[in-house]
Amino acid sequence: MFKLTKYELRKTRTTLLIAAACFAILELAYIIGLALHKDDLAGGSAAFLVLFATFSYLFFLVLAIMNYSKELNSKSSYLIFMTPNTPLAIISAKMLMILLVGLTSLLVYVLFGWLDIRLLIAFFPDAEMTGDLLAGFANGLGIDLPELGFSLLAMLIAMIVTFFMIVALTYLAITLSATFLQNSRLKGLISCILFLALFLAATWIDNHLIPDLYPNPATWQQLWIGIAPSCLYYIVLMILATFACSVLLEKKVSL
Amino acid sequence: MLNCNHIVKKYITTTAVNDLTLTLEPGRIYALLGPNGSGKTTFMKMVAGLVKPTSGDLTWRGEPIGVNSKAQIAYMPTEPYFYSYMTGRDAGNYYKDFFPDFDEDKYLFLLKRMELDPFQKITKMSSGMMAKLKIALNLSRNASLIMLDEPLNGIDLLAREAIIDTIIENFSPEKIFVLSSHLVEELEKIIDHAIFIKNGRVELAGDAEELRETHHQSIVELYKTIYGSQQENLPQ
């Protein structure tokens, strides 16, 4: 499966390199802005860096979906489906690739975010005082910063799990389109409707049937426990969707 | 040995393979003959595990087509099937990574012999160069069953001879070769079995020499008889 993942990464290398180059340009602009005390440049690029980091996850989602859809509808799919690998290994390799790209980019964003803040303090020592002032202000409002950090981490984990659930459901809809619905003229439209139906059903079950242990969590521990059932449900859903894709490809593949 | 029992493959409006039954045995070079749309490619794709039959049994060495058979069967599609970033070298590395029977030295030798640059991007290759590359890749596998779909397509007359020589050199008694082509004249020289497919069925099949003797026609003439206007003259 790791060999398959290697080739999944290789296929998207150019796109990822372009994204990395954009990130590097923004970082460079930020550093130049700080060094030359050009507040507009530093501030603008910092804002774009935050936007870039946020939207890159949407981009990864679209990239993962487009790649899979394109693969099942192009001759290059022969290259992967001719190899002695199970459909489960093929699908899992694609998921692993997205996970690797997502986690690596998260690490890069956190690392550069920390470095950017250190740089800001180095060039503008007042910034540290502003940080201390904000921390004091937050304390005054009764906001515990470590608590806020743990809460944000819980939300991040929930977002990652939701992200993979969406990818798995999209893969299932695309696989259905390429297998059971291969003989249907409206397979593209039907697979879109299928995805929406699957997604709405999944979220409806989450909202109505999965228990919400702490609707208004008072501590970060309560928040973590509160989101656990939903996260577990989405993980199970993701695994089931992945297996369903594998079975469909095993039984009905037509490339 | 490959066994196909009453396999059928249906699409929206067409039946690409219709109740096809045949057996392929080691030590033979089979020509899979028939015009476009006769079902040759769909049959090979089913054997390669790229298409699932709608019904019927398809087994390789007694097991259904799957991971094990894919490790032992090489299939060369007629279309370009490489990733856009790939060079000849990348394609070789890909095969080396996934097929334990891939012989890298043989592949590099075949590339050199066919005057192909391993570092040239495949998307920049002419159709003839691409065809040679596909042949080099698939013949570099020590697979038990090698299926080449239209191996002579897009290749000039001189290169065709070189390719046919390469195919013959790589054949051995424990292997099965299946070659599909419209260029029946070129194949007639090297095949020892012919399978004529028409409308998804086996119209006529057998040892090439026996077919010639029984029908008093060459394989080329039989092809014309089966698919041409002389169909009614075909002996039963």
GROMACS .gro file of N, CA, C and O in nm, chain A residues 1 3-8 10-14 70-71 74-87 90 94 181-185 248-255, chain B residues 9-13 41 45 48-53 65-68 70-71 73-83 85-86 90 93-100 138 141:
model
  344
    1MET      N    1   0.082  -0.122   0.000
    1MET     CA    2   0.000   0.000   0.000
    1MET      C    3   0.086   0.128   0.000
    1MET      O    4   0.049   0.228  -0.056
    3LYS      N    5   0.369   0.170  -0.149
    3LYS     CA    6   0.415   0.198  -0.286
    3LYS      C    7   0.305   0.272  -0.362
    3LYS      O    8   0.332   0.365  -0.438
    4LEU      N    9   0.182   0.228  -0.341
    4LEU     CA   10   0.068   0.295  -0.407
    4LEU      C   11   0.059   0.439  -0.360
    4LEU      O   12   0.038   0.531  -0.441
    5THR      N   13   0.079   0.460  -0.230
    5THR     CA   14   0.073   0.596  -0.175
    5THR      C   15   0.184   0.683  -0.236
    5THR      O   16   0.162   0.800  -0.267
    6LYS      N   17   0.302   0.619  -0.253
    6LYS     CA   18   0.415   0.693  -0.314
    6LYS      C   19   0.375   0.747  -0.452
    6LYS      O   20   0.399   0.863  -0.484
    7TYR      N   21   0.307   0.663  -0.529
    7TYR     CA   22   0.267   0.706  -0.664
    7TYR      C   23   0.151   0.805  -0.660
    7TYR      O   24   0.140   0.892  -0.747
    8GLU      N   25   0.065   0.793  -0.558
    8GLU     CA   26  -0.042   0.892  -0.541
    8GLU      C   27   0.020   1.030  -0.516
    8GLU      O   28  -0.023   1.131  -0.572
   10ARG      N   29   0.324   1.118  -0.601
   10ARG     CA   30   0.399   1.159  -0.720
   10ARG      C   31   0.305   1.223  -0.824
   10ARG      O   32   0.341   1.321  -0.890
   11LYS      N   33   0.183   1.166  -0.833
   11LYS     CA   34   0.086   1.219  -0.930
   11LYS      C   35   0.046   1.363  -0.899
   11LYS      O   36   0.018   1.441  -0.988
   12THR      N   37   0.042   1.394  -0.769
   12THR     CA   38  -0.004   1.529  -0.729
   12THR      C   39   0.114   1.621  -0.699
   12THR      O   40   0.094   1.733  -0.652
   13ARG      N   41   0.237   1.573  -0.725
   13ARG     CA   42   0.355   1.650  -0.688
   13ARG      C   43   0.355   1.791  -0.745
   13ARG      O   44   0.380   1.888  -0.674
   14THR      N   45   0.325   1.803  -0.875
   14THR     CA   46   0.330   1.935  -0.938
   14THR      C   47   0.232   2.030  -0.871
   14THR      O   48   0.267   2.145  -0.839
   70LYS      N   49  -1.123   1.144  -1.187
   70LYS     CA   50  -1.048   1.146  -1.313
   70LYS      C   51  -0.986   1.008  -1.339
   70LYS      O   52  -0.987   0.958  -1.451
   71GLU      N   53  -0.936   0.949  -1.233
   71GLU     CA   54  -0.870   0.819  -1.246
   71GLU      C   55  -0.967   0.712  -1.297
   71GLU      O   56  -0.933   0.635  -1.386
   74SER      N   57  -1.037   0.764  -1.675
   74SER     CA   58  -0.930   0.779  -1.775
   74SER      C   59  -0.854   0.647  -1.789
   74SER      O   60  -0.865   0.559  -1.704
   75LYS      N   61  -0.778   0.639  -1.898
   75LYS     CA   62  -0.706   0.514  -1.927
   75LYS      C   63  -0.593   0.490  -1.828
   75LYS      O   64  -0.545   0.377  -1.815
   76SER      N   65  -0.547   0.596  -1.760
   76SER     CA   66  -0.438   0.576  -1.663
   76SER      C   67  -0.482   0.487  -1.547
   76SER      O   68  -0.399   0.438  -1.471
   77SER      N   69  -0.614   0.469  -1.535
   77SER     CA   70  -0.663   0.378  -1.430
   77SER      C   71  -0.613   0.235  -1.454
   77SER      O   72  -0.598   0.157  -1.361
   78TYR      N   73  -0.585   0.201  -1.582
   78TYR     CA   74  -0.533   0.067  -1.613
   78TYR      C   75  -0.405   0.042  -1.534
   78TYR      O   76  -0.382  -0.067  -1.485
   79LEU      N   77  -0.324   0.148  -1.528
   79LEU     CA   78  -0.192   0.137  -1.467
   79LEU      C   79  -0.202   0.090  -1.322
   79LEU      O   80  -0.123   0.009  -1.276
   80ILE      N   81  -0.301   0.142  -1.252
   80ILE     CA   82  -0.314   0.107  -1.111
   80ILE      C   83  -0.396  -0.021  -1.091
   80ILE      O   84  -0.362  -0.105  -1.009
   81PHE      N   85  -0.500  -0.039  -1.172
   81PHE     CA   86  -0.587  -0.156  -1.151
   81PHE      C   87  -0.530  -0.284  -1.213
   81PHE      O   88  -0.581  -0.392  -1.188
   82MET      N   89  -0.425  -0.271  -1.295
   82MET     CA   90  -0.359  -0.390  -1.349
   82MET      C   91  -0.263  -0.450  -1.248
   82MET      O   92  -0.223  -0.565  -1.261
   83THR      N   93  -0.221  -0.369  -1.151
   83THR     CA   94  -0.122  -0.417  -1.056
   83THR      C   95  -0.184  -0.517  -0.957
   83THR      O   96  -0.305  -0.510  -0.931
   84PRO      N   97  -0.103  -0.608  -0.904
   84PRO     CA   98  -0.160  -0.705  -0.809
   84PRO      C   99  -0.188  -0.641  -0.672
   84PRO      O  100  -0.121  -0.670  -0.574
   85ASN      N  101  -0.283  -0.550  -0.669
   85ASN     CA  102  -0.325  -0.486  -0.545
   85ASN      C  103  -0.476  -0.497  -0.534
   85ASN      O  104  -0.546  -0.485  -0.635
   86THR      N  105  -0.525  -0.514  -0.412
   86THR     CA  106  -0.671  -0.522  -0.394
   86THR      C  107  -0.729  -0.382  -0.407
   86THR      O  108  -0.660  -0.282  -0.379
   87PRO      N  109  -0.856  -0.373  -0.446
   87PRO     CA  110  -0.919  -0.240  -0.451
   87PRO      C  111  -0.914  -0.169  -0.316
   87PRO      O  112  -0.900  -0.047  -0.310
   90ILE      N  113  -0.592   0.001  -0.291
   90ILE     CA  114  -0.588   0.116  -0.381
   90ILE      C  115  -0.661   0.235  -0.318
   90ILE      O  116  -0.608   0.347  -0.315
   94LYS      N  117  -0.506   0.603  -0.142
   94LYS     CA  118  -0.552   0.739  -0.176
   94LYS      C  119  -0.586   0.816  -0.049
   94LYS      O  120  -0.551   0.934  -0.036
  181LEU      N  121  -2.368   0.218  -1.170
  181LEU     CA  122  -2.438   0.310  -1.260
  181LEU      C  123  -2.364   0.330  -1.391
  181LEU      O  124  -2.393   0.422  -1.466
  182GLN      N  125  -2.265   0.243  -1.417
  182GLN     CA  126  -2.182   0.262  -1.537
  182GLN      C  127  -2.264   0.262  -1.666
  182GLN      O  128  -2.226   0.325  -1.764
  183ASN      N  129  -2.377   0.195  -1.664
  183ASN     CA  130  -2.460   0.188  -1.784
  183ASN      C  131  -2.566   0.298  -1.789
  183ASN      O  132  -2.650   0.298  -1.878
  184SER      N  133  -2.563   0.388  -1.689
  184SER     CA  134  -2.662   0.495  -1.688
  184SER      C  135  -2.606   0.620  -1.756
  184SER      O  136  -2.492   0.660  -1.730
  185ARG      N  137  -2.688   0.682  -1.838
  185ARG     CA  138  -2.642   0.802  -1.909
  185ARG      C  139  -2.629   0.920  -1.814
  185ARG      O  140  -2.556   1.013  -1.840
  248LEU      N  141  -1.739  -0.273  -0.427
  248LEU     CA  142  -1.797  -0.233  -0.557
  248LEU      C  143  -1.693  -0.249  -0.668
  248LEU      O  144  -1.724  -0.299  -0.777
  249LEU      N  145  -1.570  -0.204  -0.639
  249LEU     CA  146  -1.465  -0.214  -0.742
  249LEU      C  147  -1.429  -0.361  -0.767
  249LEU      O  148  -1.400  -0.399  -0.881
  250GLU      N  149  -1.429  -0.439  -0.662
  250GLU     CA  150  -1.397  -0.581  -0.675
  250GLU      C  151  -1.500  -0.654  -0.762
  250GLU      O  152  -1.466  -0.735  -0.847
  251LYS      N  153  -1.627  -0.620  -0.740
  251LYS     CA  154  -1.735  -0.695  -0.806
  251LYS      C  155  -1.779  -0.636  -0.939
  251LYS      O  156  -1.833  -0.707  -1.025
  252LYS      N  157  -1.761  -0.505  -0.955
  252LYS     CA  158  -1.826  -0.441  -1.071
  252LYS      C  159  -1.735  -0.351  -1.153
  252LYS      O  160  -1.785  -0.269  -1.229
  253VAL      N  161  -1.603  -0.363  -1.132
  253VAL     CA  162  -1.515  -0.269  -1.201
  253VAL      C  163  -1.531  -0.279  -1.353
  253VAL      O  164  -1.550  -0.387  -1.409
  254SER      N  165  -1.530  -0.163  -1.419
  254SER     CA  166  -1.539  -0.160  -1.565
  254SER      C  167  -1.464  -0.037  -1.614
  254SER      O  168  -1.518   0.073  -1.618
  255LEU      N  169  -1.338  -0.058  -1.648
  255LEU     CA  170  -1.253   0.056  -1.685
  255LEU      C  171  -1.240   0.070  -1.836
  255LEU      O  172  -1.262  -0.024  -1.908
  264LYS      N  173  -2.040  -0.985  -2.144
  264LYS     CA  174  -2.024  -0.850  -2.092
  264LYS      C  175  -2.118  -0.756  -2.166
  264LYS      O  176  -2.108  -0.739  -2.288
  265LYS      N  177  -2.210  -0.700  -2.089
  265LYS     CA  178  -2.309  -0.609  -2.149
  265LYS      C  179  -2.282  -0.466  -2.107
  265LYS      O  180  -2.247  -0.441  -1.992
  266TYR      N  181  -2.299  -0.373  -2.200
  266TYR     CA  182  -2.294  -0.229  -2.169
  266TYR      C  183  -2.434  -0.172  -2.193
  266TYR      O  184  -2.530  -0.249  -2.210
  267ILE      N  185  -2.446  -0.040  -2.197
  267ILE     CA  186  -2.579   0.022  -2.203
  267ILE      C  187  -2.664  -0.037  -2.316
  267ILE      O  188  -2.770  -0.094  -2.292
  268THR      N  189  -2.612  -0.024  -2.437
  268THR     CA  190  -2.693  -0.069  -2.550
  268THR      C  191  -2.632  -0.188  -2.624
  268THR      O  192  -2.692  -0.239  -2.716
  296THR      N  193  -1.091  -0.654  -2.731
  296THR     CA  194  -1.035  -0.574  -2.621
  296THR      C  195  -1.110  -0.599  -2.491
  296THR      O  196  -1.047  -0.614  -2.385
  300LYS      N  197  -0.946  -0.723  -2.148
  300LYS     CA  198  -0.961  -0.644  -2.025
  300LYS      C  199  -1.021  -0.729  -1.913
  300LYS      O  200  -0.985  -0.712  -1.797
  303ALA      N  201  -0.747  -0.935  -1.778
  303ALA     CA  202  -0.653  -0.852  -1.702
  303ALA      C  203  -0.714  -0.801  -1.571
  303ALA      O  204  -0.644  -0.740  -1.490
  304GLY      N  205  -0.843  -0.823  -1.552
  304GLY     CA  206  -0.910  -0.779  -1.428
  304GLY      C  207  -0.952  -0.634  -1.431
  304GLY      O  208  -0.978  -0.575  -1.327
  305LEU      N  209  -0.960  -0.575  -1.551
  305LEU     CA  210  -1.001  -0.435  -1.561
  305LEU      C  211  -1.151  -0.421  -1.583
  305LEU      O  212  -1.207  -0.313  -1.566
  306VAL      N  213  -1.212  -0.529  -1.624
  306VAL     CA  214  -1.357  -0.530  -1.648
  306VAL      C  215  -1.412  -0.660  -1.589
  306VAL      O  216  -1.351  -0.766  -1.608
  307LYS      N  217  -1.523  -0.650  -1.518
  307LYS     CA  218  -1.585  -0.771  -1.463
  307LYS      C  219  -1.690  -0.822  -1.561
  307LYS      O  220  -1.771  -0.742  -1.611
  308PRO      N  221  -1.691  -0.951  -1.590
  308PRO     CA  222  -1.796  -1.003  -1.679
  308PRO      C  223  -1.934  -0.987  -1.616
  308PRO      O  224  -1.946  -0.992  -1.493
  320ILE      N  225  -1.020  -1.443  -1.159
  320ILE     CA  226  -0.928  -1.331  -1.185
  320ILE      C  227  -0.922  -1.241  -1.061
  320ILE      O  228  -1.025  -1.205  -1.005
  321GLY      N  229  -0.802  -1.211  -1.016
  321GLY     CA  230  -0.786  -1.128  -0.896
  321GLY      C  231  -0.640  -1.091  -0.877
  321GLY      O  232  -0.563  -1.089  -0.974
  322VAL      N  233  -0.604  -1.065  -0.753
  322VAL     CA  234  -0.467  -1.020  -0.723
  322VAL      C  235  -0.363  -1.121  -0.773
  322VAL      O  236  -0.263  -1.083  -0.835
  323ASN      N  237  -0.387  -1.251  -0.748
  323ASN     CA  238  -0.288  -1.352  -0.789
  323ASN      C  239  -0.271  -1.358  -0.940
  323ASN      O  240  -0.158  -1.366  -0.990
  325LYS      N  241  -0.332  -1.121  -1.152
  325LYS     CA  242  -0.272  -0.997  -1.203
  325LYS      C  243  -0.119  -0.998  -1.192
  325LYS      O  244  -0.050  -0.933  -1.268
  326ALA      N  245  -0.069  -1.075  -1.093
  326ALA     CA  246   0.077  -1.085  -1.078
  326ALA      C  247   0.138  -1.173  -1.186
  326ALA      O  248   0.258  -1.169  -1.209
  328ILE      N  249  -0.024  -1.216  -1.510
  328ILE     CA  250  -0.075  -1.183  -1.643
  328ILE      C  251  -0.031  -1.041  -1.681
  328ILE      O  252  -0.050  -0.947  -1.603
  329ALA      N  253   0.027  -1.028  -1.798
  329ALA     CA  254   0.064  -0.894  -1.847
  329ALA      C  255  -0.033  -0.856  -1.958
  329ALA      O  256  -0.064  -0.938  -2.045
  330TYR      N  257  -0.083  -0.734  -1.950
  330TYR     CA  258  -0.175  -0.687  -2.053
  330TYR      C  259  -0.126  -0.553  -2.106
  330TYR      O  260  -0.104  -0.459  -2.028
  331MET      N  261  -0.111  -0.544  -2.235
  331MET     CA  262  -0.072  -0.419  -2.299
  331MET      C  263  -0.195  -0.359  -2.367
  331MET      O  264  -0.237  -0.407  -2.472
  332PRO      N  265  -0.256  -0.255  -2.307
  332PRO     CA  266  -0.373  -0.194  -2.371
  332PRO      C  267  -0.333  -0.123  -2.500
  332PRO      O  268  -0.216  -0.084  -2.516
  333THR      N  269  -0.427  -0.105  -2.585
  333THR     CA  270  -0.398  -0.037  -2.712
  333THR      C  271  -0.382   0.114  -2.693
  333THR      O  272  -0.308   0.180  -2.764
  334GLU      N  273  -0.449   0.169  -2.589
  334GLU     CA  274  -0.443   0.313  -2.566
  334GLU      C  275  -0.322   0.349  -2.478
  334GLU      O  276  -0.273   0.265  -2.405
  335PRO      N  277  -0.278   0.478  -2.484
  335PRO     CA  278  -0.175   0.521  -2.389
  335PRO      C  279  -0.235   0.520  -2.248
  335PRO      O  280  -0.346   0.568  -2.230
  336TYR      N  281  -0.165   0.464  -2.153
  336TYR     CA  282  -0.224   0.450  -2.019
  336TYR      C  283  -0.130   0.500  -1.909
  336TYR      O  284  -0.147   0.464  -1.793
  337PHE      N  285  -0.036   0.584  -1.947
  337PHE     CA  286   0.063   0.629  -1.849
  337PHE      C  287   0.023   0.761  -1.785
  337PHE      O  288  -0.055   0.836  -1.843
  338TYR      N  289   0.079   0.788  -1.668
  338TYR     CA  290   0.055   0.918  -1.604
  338TYR      C  291   0.131   1.025  -1.683
  338TYR      O  292   0.237   0.998  -1.739
  340TYR      N  293   0.317   1.263  -1.606
  340TYR     CA  294   0.453   1.303  -1.566
  340TYR      C  295   0.558   1.201  -1.610
  340TYR      O  296   0.677   1.229  -1.607
  341MET      N  297   0.514   1.084  -1.655
  341MET     CA  298   0.608   0.972  -1.671
  341MET      C  299   0.701   0.981  -1.792
  341MET      O  300   0.659   1.019  -1.901
  345ASP      N  301   1.050   0.626  -1.572
  345ASP     CA  302   0.949   0.625  -1.465
  345ASP      C  303   0.854   0.505  -1.482
  345ASP      O  304   0.817   0.440  -1.384
  348ASN      N  305   1.025   0.201  -1.364
  348ASN     CA  306   1.030   0.197  -1.216
  348ASN      C  307   0.895   0.157  -1.158
  348ASN      O  308   0.887   0.087  -1.057
  349TYR      N  309   0.790   0.204  -1.224
  349TYR     CA  310   0.654   0.170  -1.177
  349TYR      C  311   0.631   0.019  -1.188
  349TYR      O  312   0.586  -0.045  -1.094
  350TYR      N  313   0.666  -0.036  -1.305
  350TYR     CA  314   0.650  -0.180  -1.325
  350TYR      C  315   0.738  -0.259  -1.227
  350TYR      O  316   0.697  -0.362  -1.174
  351LYS      N  317   0.859  -0.209  -1.204
  351LYS     CA  318   0.952  -0.275  -1.112
  351LYS      C  319   0.894  -0.277  -0.970
  351LYS      O  320   0.908  -0.375  -0.897
  352ASP      N  321   0.829  -0.167  -0.934
  352ASP     CA  322   0.771  -0.158  -0.798
  352ASP      C  323   0.654  -0.254  -0.778
  352ASP      O  324   0.631  -0.301  -0.668
  353PHE      N  325   0.578  -0.278  -0.884
  353PHE     CA  326   0.454  -0.354  -0.865
  353PHE      C  327   0.455  -0.497  -0.918
  353PHE      O  328   0.374  -0.578  -0.875
  354PHE      N  329   0.541  -0.524  -1.014
  354PHE     CA  330   0.541  -0.659  -1.071
  354PHE      C  331   0.673  -0.729  -1.039
  354PHE      O  332   0.778  -0.692  -1.095
  355PRO      N  333   0.668  -0.829  -0.952
  355PRO     CA  334   0.793  -0.897  -0.913
  355PRO      C  335   0.863  -0.964  -1.032
  355PRO      O  336   0.983  -0.987  -1.027
  393ASN      N  337   0.594  -0.455  -2.135
  393ASN     CA  338   0.519  -0.579  -2.111
  393ASN      C  339   0.600  -0.704  -2.141
  393ASN      O  340   0.584  -0.805  -2.074
  396ARG      N  341   0.829  -0.826  -1.859
  396ARG     CA  342   0.773  -0.904  -1.749
  396ARG      C  343   0.784  -1.052  -1.784
  396ARG      O  344   0.754  -1.091  -1.897
   0.00000   0.00000   0.00000
